[in-house]
Amino acid sequence: MNNLPGKTMRWLMLLTLMMPAASALAVSQIDTFEFADEIEQRRYRALIEEFRCPKCLNTNLAGSDAPIAQDLRKTVYRLVAREAMSDQQVRDYLQARYGDFVLYDPPFNARTWYIWLVPIALALLALLVLLRMQRAGQRAATALDAGQQAKLQDILAESARHPVQSSNR
Amino acid sequence: MSRASFYIPLAVFALIMGLGYIGFDLGARNQLPSALINKPFPEFNARLLDDAEQTFTRDNLLGKPAMVNVWATWCPTCLSEHGELMRIAAATDVVIVGVNYKDRPDAAKQWLAQYGNPYDWVLDDRDGLLGIEMGVYGAPETFLLNAQGEVVYKRVGDINPRIWRDELQPRFQQLGVSMSDDSADSTAR
């Protein structure tokens, strides 16, 4: 990468910076709903970003063109704007019908506990291994007994008498 | 390093593979569990396809085990399962309720006239609202209800002779639906 001309490099960086913006544009579906105020609209936006489209594997309601996602956006609009539900009530409504799948944020329960606990366990394990490796390293560094010390002194003395020639001239 | 610690990386690897297996298995699409299993079928109020004056509610589903089948004329898999539904309707006493999901009523009527009608009732859900109450995310989907109106099983995808033999028929038998269908093990179609 370093020997690319500066100009190309700059363009590449610019493209990389633009990528999130492009995907943000790509996922904004346009529905023509009317809201009483901006807060309501913002809540609707946040909710459709939050839920997962049941038909799609990894797209939220906001980002999907699937008919079911359109219907669920309509439903979220109805619940927020017409039935004045709170965000949590909307979440409960969708979860009751479509299950945990629609929530990107999986609940902690008998079926999902390991998703939450395994990373913590692995991190603790890694920390433990790291500590043990460090301690082992320290022990190796300090563990020269008297005999070894004497031998080391001999070697040092010997090399002082016959310095290693650093150059052949 | 002791001999036992030699196996630690292997054990960690096996652990990660095992978790991955469970995790990806949970995500299998055709196993997406219905949120309604072992819960009462939702309250609803729908119009009948062939008589818009008549309404059909959850109460009409009570008293007998029933199969609620979500279908549409725009759904190719619905056509491929239609033959099996016709066979079930002819060979057993199972009550079959069709939910015509996000469809044009005239197209649906013509479809039933052309391919036969296996349903005891067909509900008109042209705007998909009943579908949302049921947690439907595509067609065909089939729900199996006991006489108390609780969902005991849900199938996403087509009903075929194998699904009938392995999943539906044993459950209906358990619920006490009489089966003049003695060809349970035969592959009728």
Coordinates of C-alpha atoms in Angstrom, one line a residue:
Chain A
M1 CA 0.0 0.0 0.0
N2 CA 2.8 2.4 0.8
N3 CA 4.2 2.6 -2.7
L4 CA 0.8 3.6 -4.2
P5 CA 0.9 7.2 -5.5
G6 CA -0.3 9.6 -2.9
K7 CA -3.3 10.6 -5.1
T8 CA -4.6 7.1 -5.4
M9 CA -4.2 6.6 -1.7
R10 CA -6.2 9.7 -1.0
W11 CA -9.0 8.5 -3.2
L12 CA -9.1 5.1 -1.6
M13 CA -9.3 6.7 1.8
L14 CA -12.1 9.0 0.6
L15 CA -14.0 6.0 -0.8
T16 CA -13.6 4.1 2.5
L17 CA -14.9 7.1 4.4
M18 CA -17.9 7.3 2.1
M19 CA -18.9 3.6 2.4
P20 CA -21.0 4.0 5.6
A21 CA -22.8 6.9 4.1
A22 CA -23.6 4.9 1.0
S23 CA -25.0 2.0 2.9
A24 CA -27.0 4.4 5.1
L25 CA -28.6 5.8 1.9
A26 CA -29.2 2.3 0.6
V27 CA -31.2 1.2 3.6
S28 CA -33.5 4.1 4.0
Q29 CA -36.9 3.0 2.8
I30 CA -39.3 5.7 2.0
D31 CA -42.8 5.4 3.4
T32 CA -45.2 8.3 3.4
F33 CA -46.5 8.4 6.9
E34 CA -47.8 11.5 8.7
F35 CA -46.8 12.0 12.3
A36 CA -48.3 14.3 14.9
D37 CA -44.9 15.7 15.8
E38 CA -41.2 15.1 15.4
I39 CA -40.8 13.1 18.6
E40 CA -43.3 10.6 17.3
Q41 CA -41.5 10.4 14.0
R42 CA -38.1 9.9 15.6
R43 CA -39.5 7.1 17.8
Y44 CA -40.9 5.4 14.7
R45 CA -37.6 5.7 12.9
A46 CA -35.7 4.4 15.9
L47 CA -38.1 1.4 16.3
I48 CA -37.9 0.3 12.7
E49 CA -34.1 0.5 12.9
E50 CA -34.3 -1.7 16.0
F51 CA -36.4 -4.6 14.8
R52 CA -35.2 -7.4 12.6
C53 CA -37.2 -8.3 9.5
P54 CA -38.6 -11.8 10.1
K55 CA -38.3 -12.8 6.5
C56 CA -34.7 -11.6 6.1
L57 CA -31.7 -13.1 7.8
N58 CA -29.9 -9.9 8.8
T59 CA -31.7 -6.8 7.9
N60 CA -33.8 -4.5 10.0
L61 CA -37.3 -3.4 9.3
A62 CA -36.0 0.0 8.0
G63 CA -33.7 -1.6 5.5
S64 CA -35.9 -4.3 4.0
D65 CA -38.0 -4.3 0.9
A66 CA -39.8 -7.5 1.8
P67 CA -43.6 -7.2 1.9
I68 CA -43.6 -8.4 5.5
A69 CA -41.2 -5.6 6.5
Q70 CA -43.5 -3.0 4.8
D71 CA -46.4 -4.4 6.7
L72 CA -44.5 -4.4 10.0
R73 CA -43.4 -0.8 9.4
K74 CA -47.1 0.0 8.9
T75 CA -47.9 -1.8 12.1
V76 CA -45.2 0.0 14.0
Y77 CA -46.6 3.3 12.6
R78 CA -50.1 2.4 13.7
L79 CA -49.0 1.4 17.2
V80 CA -46.9 4.5 17.6
A81 CA -49.1 7.1 16.0
R82 CA -52.7 5.8 16.3
E83 CA -52.6 3.6 19.5
A84 CA -50.0 5.8 21.3
M85 CA -48.0 2.8 22.6
S86 CA -44.8 3.3 24.4
D87 CA -41.6 1.9 22.8
Q88 CA -41.6 -1.0 25.2
Q89 CA -45.2 -1.8 24.4
V90 CA -44.3 -1.9 20.7
R91 CA -41.4 -4.2 21.5
D92 CA -43.7 -6.5 23.5
Y93 CA -46.3 -6.5 20.8
L94 CA -43.9 -7.6 18.1
Q95 CA -42.1 -10.1 20.4
A96 CA -45.4 -11.7 21.3
R97 CA -46.1 -12.4 17.6
Y98 CA -42.8 -12.9 16.0
G99 CA -40.7 -14.1 19.0
D100 CA -37.2 -13.2 20.1
F101 CA -36.1 -13.3 16.5
V102 CA -37.3 -9.7 15.8
L103 CA -35.4 -8.3 18.7
Y104 CA -31.7 -7.9 17.7
D105 CA -31.0 -7.7 21.4
P106 CA -31.7 -11.3 22.6
P107 CA -33.1 -11.6 26.1
F108 CA -31.2 -13.5 28.8
N109 CA -33.1 -16.8 29.3
A110 CA -32.7 -20.5 29.5
R111 CA -32.3 -20.8 25.7
T112 CA -29.8 -18.0 25.3
W113 CA -27.7 -17.8 28.4
Y114 CA -24.5 -19.1 26.8
I115 CA -24.5 -16.4 24.2
W116 CA -24.1 -13.9 27.0
L117 CA -21.8 -15.9 29.3
V118 CA -19.4 -17.6 26.9
P119 CA -17.5 -14.4 25.8
I120 CA -17.0 -13.4 29.5
A121 CA -15.8 -16.9 30.3
L122 CA -13.4 -16.9 27.3
A123 CA -12.1 -13.4 28.3
L124 CA -11.4 -14.6 31.8
L125 CA -9.7 -17.7 30.5
A126 CA -7.5 -15.6 28.2
L127 CA -6.6 -13.4 31.2
L128 CA -5.7 -16.4 33.3
V129 CA -3.5 -17.9 30.5
L130 CA -1.8 -14.5 30.0
L131 CA -1.0 -14.2 33.8
R132 CA 0.4 -17.7 33.9
M133 CA 2.6 -17.1 30.9
Q134 CA 3.9 -13.9 32.4
R135 CA 4.7 -15.6 35.7
A136 CA 6.5 -18.5 34.0
G137 CA 8.6 -16.0 32.0
Q138 CA 9.6 -14.2 35.2
R139 CA 10.6 -17.4 36.9
A140 CA 12.8 -18.4 33.9
A141 CA 14.5 -15.0 34.0
T142 CA 15.5 -15.1 37.7
A143 CA 16.2 -18.8 38.1
L144 CA 20.0 -18.9 37.8
D145 CA 21.6 -20.8 40.7
A146 CA 25.1 -20.3 42.0
G147 CA 26.7 -22.8 39.6
Q148 CA 25.0 -21.2 36.6
Q149 CA 26.1 -17.7 37.9
A150 CA 29.7 -18.9 38.1
K151 CA 29.5 -20.3 34.6
L152 CA 28.1 -17.1 33.3
Q153 CA 30.9 -15.1 34.9
D154 CA 33.4 -17.4 33.2
I155 CA 31.9 -16.9 29.8
L156 CA 31.8 -13.2 30.2
A157 CA 35.4 -13.1 31.3
E158 CA 36.5 -15.3 28.4
S159 CA 34.7 -13.1 25.9
A160 CA 36.4 -10.0 27.4
R161 CA 39.8 -11.6 26.8
H162 CA 39.0 -12.5 23.2
P163 CA 36.7 -9.8 21.9
V164 CA 34.6 -10.9 19.0
Q165 CA 35.8 -9.2 15.9
S166 CA 33.0 -7.1 14.6
S167 CA 34.6 -6.5 11.3
N168 CA 37.1 -8.5 9.2
R169 CA 39.4 -5.6 8.5
Chain B
M1 CA 4.4 -27.3 30.0
S2 CA 2.8 -30.3 31.4
R3 CA 1.2 -33.0 29.2
A4 CA -2.3 -32.0 30.1
S5 CA -1.9 -28.4 29.1
F6 CA -0.8 -29.6 25.6
Y7 CA -4.5 -30.5 25.0
I8 CA -5.9 -27.1 26.1
P9 CA -5.9 -25.6 22.6
L10 CA -7.7 -28.7 21.2
A11 CA -10.3 -28.5 24.0
V12 CA -10.9 -24.8 23.3
F13 CA -11.2 -25.5 19.6
A14 CA -13.7 -28.2 20.3
L15 CA -15.7 -25.9 22.6
I16 CA -15.8 -23.2 20.0
M17 CA -16.9 -25.6 17.3
G18 CA -19.6 -27.0 19.6
L19 CA -21.0 -23.6 20.4
G20 CA -20.9 -22.6 16.8
Y21 CA -22.9 -25.8 15.9
I22 CA -25.5 -25.0 18.5
G23 CA -25.6 -21.3 17.6
F24 CA -26.0 -21.8 13.9
D25 CA -28.5 -24.6 14.5
L26 CA -30.7 -22.2 16.6
G27 CA -30.7 -19.9 13.6
A28 CA -32.0 -22.5 11.1
R29 CA -34.7 -20.7 9.1
N30 CA -37.2 -23.5 8.9
Q31 CA -36.9 -24.0 12.6
L32 CA -37.8 -20.4 13.6
P33 CA -40.2 -21.2 16.4
S34 CA -43.6 -19.6 16.5
A35 CA -44.0 -17.3 19.5
L36 CA -47.5 -18.8 19.7
I37 CA -46.6 -22.4 20.5
N38 CA -48.6 -23.6 23.5
K39 CA -50.3 -20.2 23.6
P40 CA -53.9 -19.4 22.7
F41 CA -54.5 -18.5 19.1
P42 CA -54.9 -14.7 18.9
E43 CA -58.3 -13.0 19.0
F44 CA -59.4 -11.9 15.6
N45 CA -62.3 -10.9 13.5
A46 CA -62.2 -11.8 9.8
R47 CA -64.5 -11.8 6.9
L48 CA -65.2 -15.0 5.0
L49 CA -64.0 -15.1 1.4
D50 CA -67.2 -16.3 -0.1
D51 CA -69.5 -14.2 2.1
A52 CA -68.2 -10.9 3.2
E53 CA -71.3 -10.3 5.3
Q54 CA -70.3 -13.1 7.6
T55 CA -67.5 -12.7 10.2
F56 CA -65.4 -15.5 11.6
T57 CA -63.7 -15.1 15.0
R58 CA -61.5 -17.2 17.3
D59 CA -64.6 -18.7 18.9
N60 CA -65.4 -20.4 15.6
L61 CA -62.1 -22.3 15.9
L62 CA -62.9 -23.8 19.3
G63 CA -64.4 -27.2 20.1
K64 CA -62.5 -29.3 17.5
P65 CA -58.8 -29.5 16.7
A66 CA -58.1 -27.5 13.5
M67 CA -55.5 -26.8 11.0
V68 CA -55.1 -23.2 10.0
N69 CA -53.4 -22.9 6.6
V70 CA -52.1 -19.5 5.4
W71 CA -52.1 -19.4 1.6
A72 CA -52.2 -17.1 -1.4
T73 CA -52.5 -17.3 -5.2
W74 CA -49.2 -15.5 -5.5
C75 CA -47.4 -18.3 -3.6
P76 CA -46.1 -21.1 -5.8
T77 CA -45.4 -23.4 -2.8
C78 CA -49.1 -23.1 -1.9
L79 CA -50.0 -24.6 -5.2
S80 CA -47.6 -27.5 -4.7
E81 CA -49.0 -28.3 -1.2
H82 CA -52.6 -28.0 -2.5
G83 CA -52.9 -31.6 -3.6
E84 CA -51.9 -32.8 -0.2
L85 CA -54.4 -30.5 1.5
M86 CA -57.1 -31.9 -0.8
R87 CA -56.1 -35.4 0.1
I88 CA -56.2 -34.6 3.9
A89 CA -59.6 -33.0 3.5
A90 CA -61.0 -36.0 1.7
A91 CA -59.4 -38.7 3.8
T92 CA -59.8 -37.3 7.4
D93 CA -62.1 -35.4 9.6
V94 CA -59.6 -32.6 10.2
V95 CA -61.1 -29.2 10.2
I96 CA -59.1 -27.0 7.8
V97 CA -59.4 -23.3 7.9
G98 CA -57.7 -21.3 5.1
V99 CA -56.4 -17.8 5.6
N100 CA -56.2 -16.1 2.2
Y101 CA -53.2 -13.9 3.0
K102 CA -52.5 -10.6 1.1
D103 CA -54.4 -11.7 -1.9
R104 CA -57.1 -10.5 -4.3
P105 CA -60.4 -12.2 -3.4
D106 CA -61.5 -12.7 -7.0
A107 CA -58.2 -14.4 -7.8
A108 CA -58.5 -16.6 -4.7
K109 CA -62.1 -17.7 -5.6
Q110 CA -61.0 -18.5 -9.1
W111 CA -58.0 -20.5 -7.8
L112 CA -60.3 -22.6 -5.5
A113 CA -62.7 -23.2 -8.4
Q114 CA -59.9 -24.4 -10.6
Y115 CA -57.9 -26.5 -8.1
G116 CA -60.6 -27.6 -5.7
N117 CA -61.4 -26.3 -2.2
P118 CA -60.0 -28.3 0.8
Y119 CA -61.1 -25.7 3.3
D120 CA -64.0 -25.8 5.6
W121 CA -63.8 -22.0 5.8
V122 CA -61.6 -19.5 4.0
L123 CA -60.9 -16.2 5.7
D124 CA -60.3 -13.1 3.7
D125 CA -57.1 -11.5 5.0
R126 CA -56.3 -9.2 2.1
D127 CA -54.5 -6.6 4.1
G128 CA -52.4 -9.2 6.1
L129 CA -53.6 -7.9 9.5
L130 CA -54.6 -11.4 10.7
G131 CA -51.3 -12.6 9.4
I132 CA -49.5 -10.2 11.7
E133 CA -51.5 -11.3 14.7
M134 CA -50.5 -14.9 13.9
G135 CA -46.8 -14.0 13.3
V136 CA -46.9 -15.0 9.7
Y137 CA -43.9 -14.0 7.7
G138 CA -44.6 -15.7 4.5
A139 CA -46.8 -18.3 2.9
P140 CA -47.5 -21.1 3.2
E141 CA -47.6 -21.5 7.0
T142 CA -49.8 -23.9 8.8
F143 CA -50.9 -23.9 12.5
L144 CA -52.3 -26.8 14.3
L145 CA -54.8 -25.9 17.0
N146 CA -56.3 -28.1 19.7
A147 CA -59.9 -28.0 20.7
Q148 CA -59.2 -25.2 23.2
G149 CA -57.8 -23.0 20.5
E150 CA -54.1 -23.3 21.6
V151 CA -51.4 -23.6 19.0
V152 CA -49.7 -26.9 19.4
Y153 CA -47.5 -26.9 16.2
K154 CA -46.5 -24.6 13.4
R155 CA -45.1 -25.5 10.0
V156 CA -43.4 -22.9 7.9
G157 CA -43.3 -24.2 4.4
D158 CA -45.3 -26.7 2.4
I159 CA -47.5 -29.6 3.7
N160 CA -46.4 -32.7 2.0
P161 CA -47.0 -36.4 2.6
R162 CA -43.9 -36.7 4.8
I163 CA -44.8 -33.7 7.0
W164 CA -48.3 -35.1 7.3
R165 CA -47.1 -38.6 8.3
D166 CA -44.3 -37.4 10.7
E167 CA -45.7 -34.2 12.2
L168 CA -49.4 -33.6 11.6
Q169 CA -51.1 -36.9 11.6
P170 CA -49.5 -38.1 15.0
R171 CA -50.6 -34.9 16.6
F172 CA -54.1 -35.0 15.3
Q173 CA -54.4 -38.6 16.4
Q174 CA -53.2 -37.5 19.9
L175 CA -55.8 -34.8 19.9
G176 CA -58.5 -37.5 19.1
V177 CA -59.4 -36.6 15.6
S178 CA -60.8 -39.6 13.8
M179 CA -58.7 -40.8 10.8
S180 CA -60.5 -42.8 8.2
D181 CA -57.1 -42.2 6.5
D182 CA -55.7 -45.7 6.8
S183 CA -53.0 -44.9 4.2
A184 CA -51.1 -43.0 6.9
D185 CA -47.8 -44.7 5.9
S186 CA -48.5 -44.8 2.2
T187 CA -47.1 -42.1 0.1
A188 CA -50.4 -41.2 -1.5
R189 CA -49.0 -38.6 -3.8

